[in-house]
Coordinates of C-alpha atoms and ligand atoms in Angstrom, one line a residue:
X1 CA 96.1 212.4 144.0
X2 CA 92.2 212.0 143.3
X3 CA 91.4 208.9 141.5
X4 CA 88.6 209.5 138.5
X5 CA 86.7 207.0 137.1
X6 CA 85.7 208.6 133.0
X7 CA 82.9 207.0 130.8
X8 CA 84.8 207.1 127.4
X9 CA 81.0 207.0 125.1
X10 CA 84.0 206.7 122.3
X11 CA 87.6 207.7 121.3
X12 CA 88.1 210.8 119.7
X13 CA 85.9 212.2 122.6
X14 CA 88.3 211.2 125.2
X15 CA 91.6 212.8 124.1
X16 CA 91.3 216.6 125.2
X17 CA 89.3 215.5 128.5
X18 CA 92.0 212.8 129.7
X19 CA 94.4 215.5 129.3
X20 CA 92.8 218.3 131.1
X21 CA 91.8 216.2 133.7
X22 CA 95.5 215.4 134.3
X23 CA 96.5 218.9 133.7
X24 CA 94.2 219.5 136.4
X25 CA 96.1 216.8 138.8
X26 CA 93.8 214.0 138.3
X27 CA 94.1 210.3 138.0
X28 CA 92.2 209.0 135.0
X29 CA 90.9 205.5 134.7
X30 CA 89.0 204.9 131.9
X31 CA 85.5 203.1 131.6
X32 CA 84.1 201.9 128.6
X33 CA 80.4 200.6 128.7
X34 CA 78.2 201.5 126.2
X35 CA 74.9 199.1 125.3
X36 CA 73.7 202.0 123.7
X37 CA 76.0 201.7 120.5
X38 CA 74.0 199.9 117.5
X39 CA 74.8 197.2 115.9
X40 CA 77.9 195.4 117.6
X41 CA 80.2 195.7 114.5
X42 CA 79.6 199.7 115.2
X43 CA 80.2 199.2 118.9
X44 CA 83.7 197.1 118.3
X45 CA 84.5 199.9 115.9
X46 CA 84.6 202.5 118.5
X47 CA 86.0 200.0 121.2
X48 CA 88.8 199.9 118.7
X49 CA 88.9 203.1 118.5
X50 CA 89.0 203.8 122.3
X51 CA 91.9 201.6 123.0
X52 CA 93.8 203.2 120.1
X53 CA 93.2 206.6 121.9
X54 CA 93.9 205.1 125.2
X55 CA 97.1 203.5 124.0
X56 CA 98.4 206.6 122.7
X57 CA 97.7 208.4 126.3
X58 CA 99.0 205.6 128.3
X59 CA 95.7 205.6 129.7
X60 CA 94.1 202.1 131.8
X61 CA 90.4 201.3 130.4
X62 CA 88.3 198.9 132.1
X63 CA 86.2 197.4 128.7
X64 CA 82.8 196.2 130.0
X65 CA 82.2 193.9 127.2
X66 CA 80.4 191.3 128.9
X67 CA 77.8 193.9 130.1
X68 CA 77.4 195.0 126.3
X69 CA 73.1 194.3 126.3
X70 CA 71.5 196.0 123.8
X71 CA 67.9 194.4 125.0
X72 CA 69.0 196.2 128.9
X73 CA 69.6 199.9 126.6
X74 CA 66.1 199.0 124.5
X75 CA 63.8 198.4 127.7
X76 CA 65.4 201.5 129.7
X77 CA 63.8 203.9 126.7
X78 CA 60.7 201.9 125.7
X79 CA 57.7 204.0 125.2
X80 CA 60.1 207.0 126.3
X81 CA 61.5 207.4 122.7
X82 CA 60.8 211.2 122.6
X83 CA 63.4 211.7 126.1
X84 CA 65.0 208.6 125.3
X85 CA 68.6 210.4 125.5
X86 CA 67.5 211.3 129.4
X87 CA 67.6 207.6 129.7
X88 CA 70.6 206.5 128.0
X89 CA 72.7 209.4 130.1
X90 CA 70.8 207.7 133.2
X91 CA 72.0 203.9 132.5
X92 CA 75.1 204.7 131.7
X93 CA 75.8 207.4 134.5
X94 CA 74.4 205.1 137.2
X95 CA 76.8 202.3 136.1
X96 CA 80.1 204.2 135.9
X97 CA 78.8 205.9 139.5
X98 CA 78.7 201.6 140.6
X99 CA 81.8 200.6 139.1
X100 CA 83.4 203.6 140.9
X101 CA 81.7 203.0 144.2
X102 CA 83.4 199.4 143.8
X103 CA 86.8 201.2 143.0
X104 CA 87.2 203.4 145.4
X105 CA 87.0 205.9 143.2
X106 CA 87.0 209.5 144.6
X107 CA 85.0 211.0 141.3
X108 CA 83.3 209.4 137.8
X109 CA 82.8 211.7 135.3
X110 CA 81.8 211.4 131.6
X111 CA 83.3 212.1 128.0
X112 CA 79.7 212.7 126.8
X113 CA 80.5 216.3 128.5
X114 CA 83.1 217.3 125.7
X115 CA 80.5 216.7 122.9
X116 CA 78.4 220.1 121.3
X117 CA 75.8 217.1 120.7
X118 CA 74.9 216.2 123.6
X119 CA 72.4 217.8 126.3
X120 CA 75.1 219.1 127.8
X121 CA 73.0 220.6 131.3
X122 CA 71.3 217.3 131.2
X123 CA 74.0 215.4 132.0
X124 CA 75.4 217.4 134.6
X125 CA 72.3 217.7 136.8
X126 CA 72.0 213.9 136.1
X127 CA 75.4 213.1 137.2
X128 CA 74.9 215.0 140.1
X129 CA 71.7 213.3 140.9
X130 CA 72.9 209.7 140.5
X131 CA 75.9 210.8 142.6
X132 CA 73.8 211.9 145.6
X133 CA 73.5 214.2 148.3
X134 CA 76.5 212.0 150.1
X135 CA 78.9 212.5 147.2
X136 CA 82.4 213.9 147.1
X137 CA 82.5 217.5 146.2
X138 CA 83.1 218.1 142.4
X139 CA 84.2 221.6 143.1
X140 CA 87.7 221.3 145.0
X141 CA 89.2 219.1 147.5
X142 CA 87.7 216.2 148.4
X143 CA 85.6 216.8 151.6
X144 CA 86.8 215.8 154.6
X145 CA 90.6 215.3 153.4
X146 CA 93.0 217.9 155.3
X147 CA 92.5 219.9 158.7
X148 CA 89.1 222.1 159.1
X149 CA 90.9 225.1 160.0
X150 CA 87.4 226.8 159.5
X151 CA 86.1 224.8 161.9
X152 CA 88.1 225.7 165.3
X153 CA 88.3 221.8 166.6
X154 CA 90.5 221.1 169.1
X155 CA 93.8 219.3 167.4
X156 CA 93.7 215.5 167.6
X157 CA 94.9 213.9 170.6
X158 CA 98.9 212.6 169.5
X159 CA 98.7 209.8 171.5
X160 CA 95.1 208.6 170.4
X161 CA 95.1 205.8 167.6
X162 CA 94.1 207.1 164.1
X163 CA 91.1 207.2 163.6
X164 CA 89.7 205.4 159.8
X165 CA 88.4 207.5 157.8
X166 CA 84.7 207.2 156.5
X167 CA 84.8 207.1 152.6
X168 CA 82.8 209.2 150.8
X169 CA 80.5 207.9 147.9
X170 CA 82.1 209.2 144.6
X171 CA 80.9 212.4 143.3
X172 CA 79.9 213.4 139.5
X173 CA 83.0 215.6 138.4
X174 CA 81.3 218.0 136.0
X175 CA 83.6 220.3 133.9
X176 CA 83.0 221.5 130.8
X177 CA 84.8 220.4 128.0
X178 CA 83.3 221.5 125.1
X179 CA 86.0 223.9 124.9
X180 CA 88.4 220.9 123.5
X181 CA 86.2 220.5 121.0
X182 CA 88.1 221.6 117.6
X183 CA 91.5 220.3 118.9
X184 CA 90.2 216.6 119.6
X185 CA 88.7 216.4 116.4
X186 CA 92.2 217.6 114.5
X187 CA 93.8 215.1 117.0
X188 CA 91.3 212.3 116.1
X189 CA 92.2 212.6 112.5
X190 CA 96.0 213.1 113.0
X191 CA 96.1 209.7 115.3
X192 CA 93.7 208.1 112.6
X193 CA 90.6 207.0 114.8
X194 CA 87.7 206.0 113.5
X195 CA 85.3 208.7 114.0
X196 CA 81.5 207.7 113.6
X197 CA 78.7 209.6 112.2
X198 CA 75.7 209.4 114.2
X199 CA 75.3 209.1 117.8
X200 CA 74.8 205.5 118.7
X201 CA 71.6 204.1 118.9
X202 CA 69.4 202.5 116.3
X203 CA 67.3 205.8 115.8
X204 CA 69.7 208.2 116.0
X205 CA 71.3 206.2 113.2
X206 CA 67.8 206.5 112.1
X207 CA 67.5 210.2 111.7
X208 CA 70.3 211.1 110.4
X209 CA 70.5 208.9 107.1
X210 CA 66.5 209.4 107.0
X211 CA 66.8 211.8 104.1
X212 CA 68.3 208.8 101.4
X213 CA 64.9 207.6 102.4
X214 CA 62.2 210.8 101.8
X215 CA 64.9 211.0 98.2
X216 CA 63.1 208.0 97.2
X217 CA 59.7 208.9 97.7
Ligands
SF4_301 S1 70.8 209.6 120.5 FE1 72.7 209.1 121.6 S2 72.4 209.8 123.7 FE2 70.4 209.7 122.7 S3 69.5 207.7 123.1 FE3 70.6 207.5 121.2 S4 72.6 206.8 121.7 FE4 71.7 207.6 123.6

């Protein structure tokens, strides 16, 4: 069974994507690292909420709490504040695609593809990139697992030892799953998560309580 490693950006965004990756005949591991969630108390909310989620789907998290740097999120926009979520996808991506290099994992993949707010094509062609020209194929079976009947090789010799089998690096597993979108939300409520409302960073926290500030004016 292919082993997936999934960035969980929050709860309620992980319930609908855990299950059609398992539907689907994966193994889902989750990955929760997210310096990009302003202030703490917000980010130990949805931690909370994310093992809640997970708890309910039997589903094993690996919390990076210890990596939690807000100043690491901060420098990697800096003066890039007007593609600054083209950044955050990037820090996040390239440190799920690590942890499952580490892992052995055959695939990493991301809740932040379930989400209608998110730059949905972004991330793909971003997780795709971090992955790599020598990643694993997101689009069926893992390369290089099973006989290449295509290929007309002569069948290995019986008596020769096994040869070991050259890992691949993990590849991006892109799917859509925006099309969960309505049912994670009524599950979200039904199971009680918190759900937040703004993004995660400091300015997108920013702009979307900025109108209690022009009512002043
Ligand atoms: S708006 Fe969201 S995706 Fe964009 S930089 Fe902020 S936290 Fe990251």
């Amino acid at each position: 069974m292919p082993r997936v490693l999934l960035h969980l950006c929050c709860g309620p965004c992980s319930i609908t994507v855990v299950r059609d990756l398992r539907a689907e005949g994966f193994e889902v591991t989750g990955l929760f690292y997210n310096p990009n969630i302003h202030p703490l108390r917000e980010y130990l909310r949805r931690r909370e909420a994310a093992q809640q989620a997970a708890e309910r789907m039997d589903l094993p998290v690996i919390f990076k709490d210890a990596d939690y740097d807000p100043v690491l999120w901060l420098r990697a926009v800096a003066h890039r504040e007007a593609n600054r979520c083209f950044h955050c996808y990037h820090l996040r991506l390239e440190y799920a695609r690590a942890i499952a290099a580490n892992g052995n994992f055959d695939y990493f993949s991301t809740t932040l593809l379930y989400s209608r707010h998110q730059r949905h094509d972004t991330i793909r062609d971003l997780g795709r990139d971090v992955a790599g020209p020598d990643a694993a194929s997101d689009m069926g079976p893992l390369a290089g697992d099973g006989p290449d009947a295509a290929s007309g090789a002569p069948a290995p010799d019986a008596a020769a030892p096994p040869k070991k089998k050259a890992r691949r690096a993990p590849g991006f597993l892109y799917r859509d799953f925006r099309s969960g979108w309505a049912e994670g939300i009524e599950t979200s409520k039904a199971w009680g998560l918190y759900r937040q409302q703004y993004c995660a960073c400091l300015l997108s926290e920013f702009e979307r309580y900025q109108g209690e500030l022009k009512r002043l004016s």
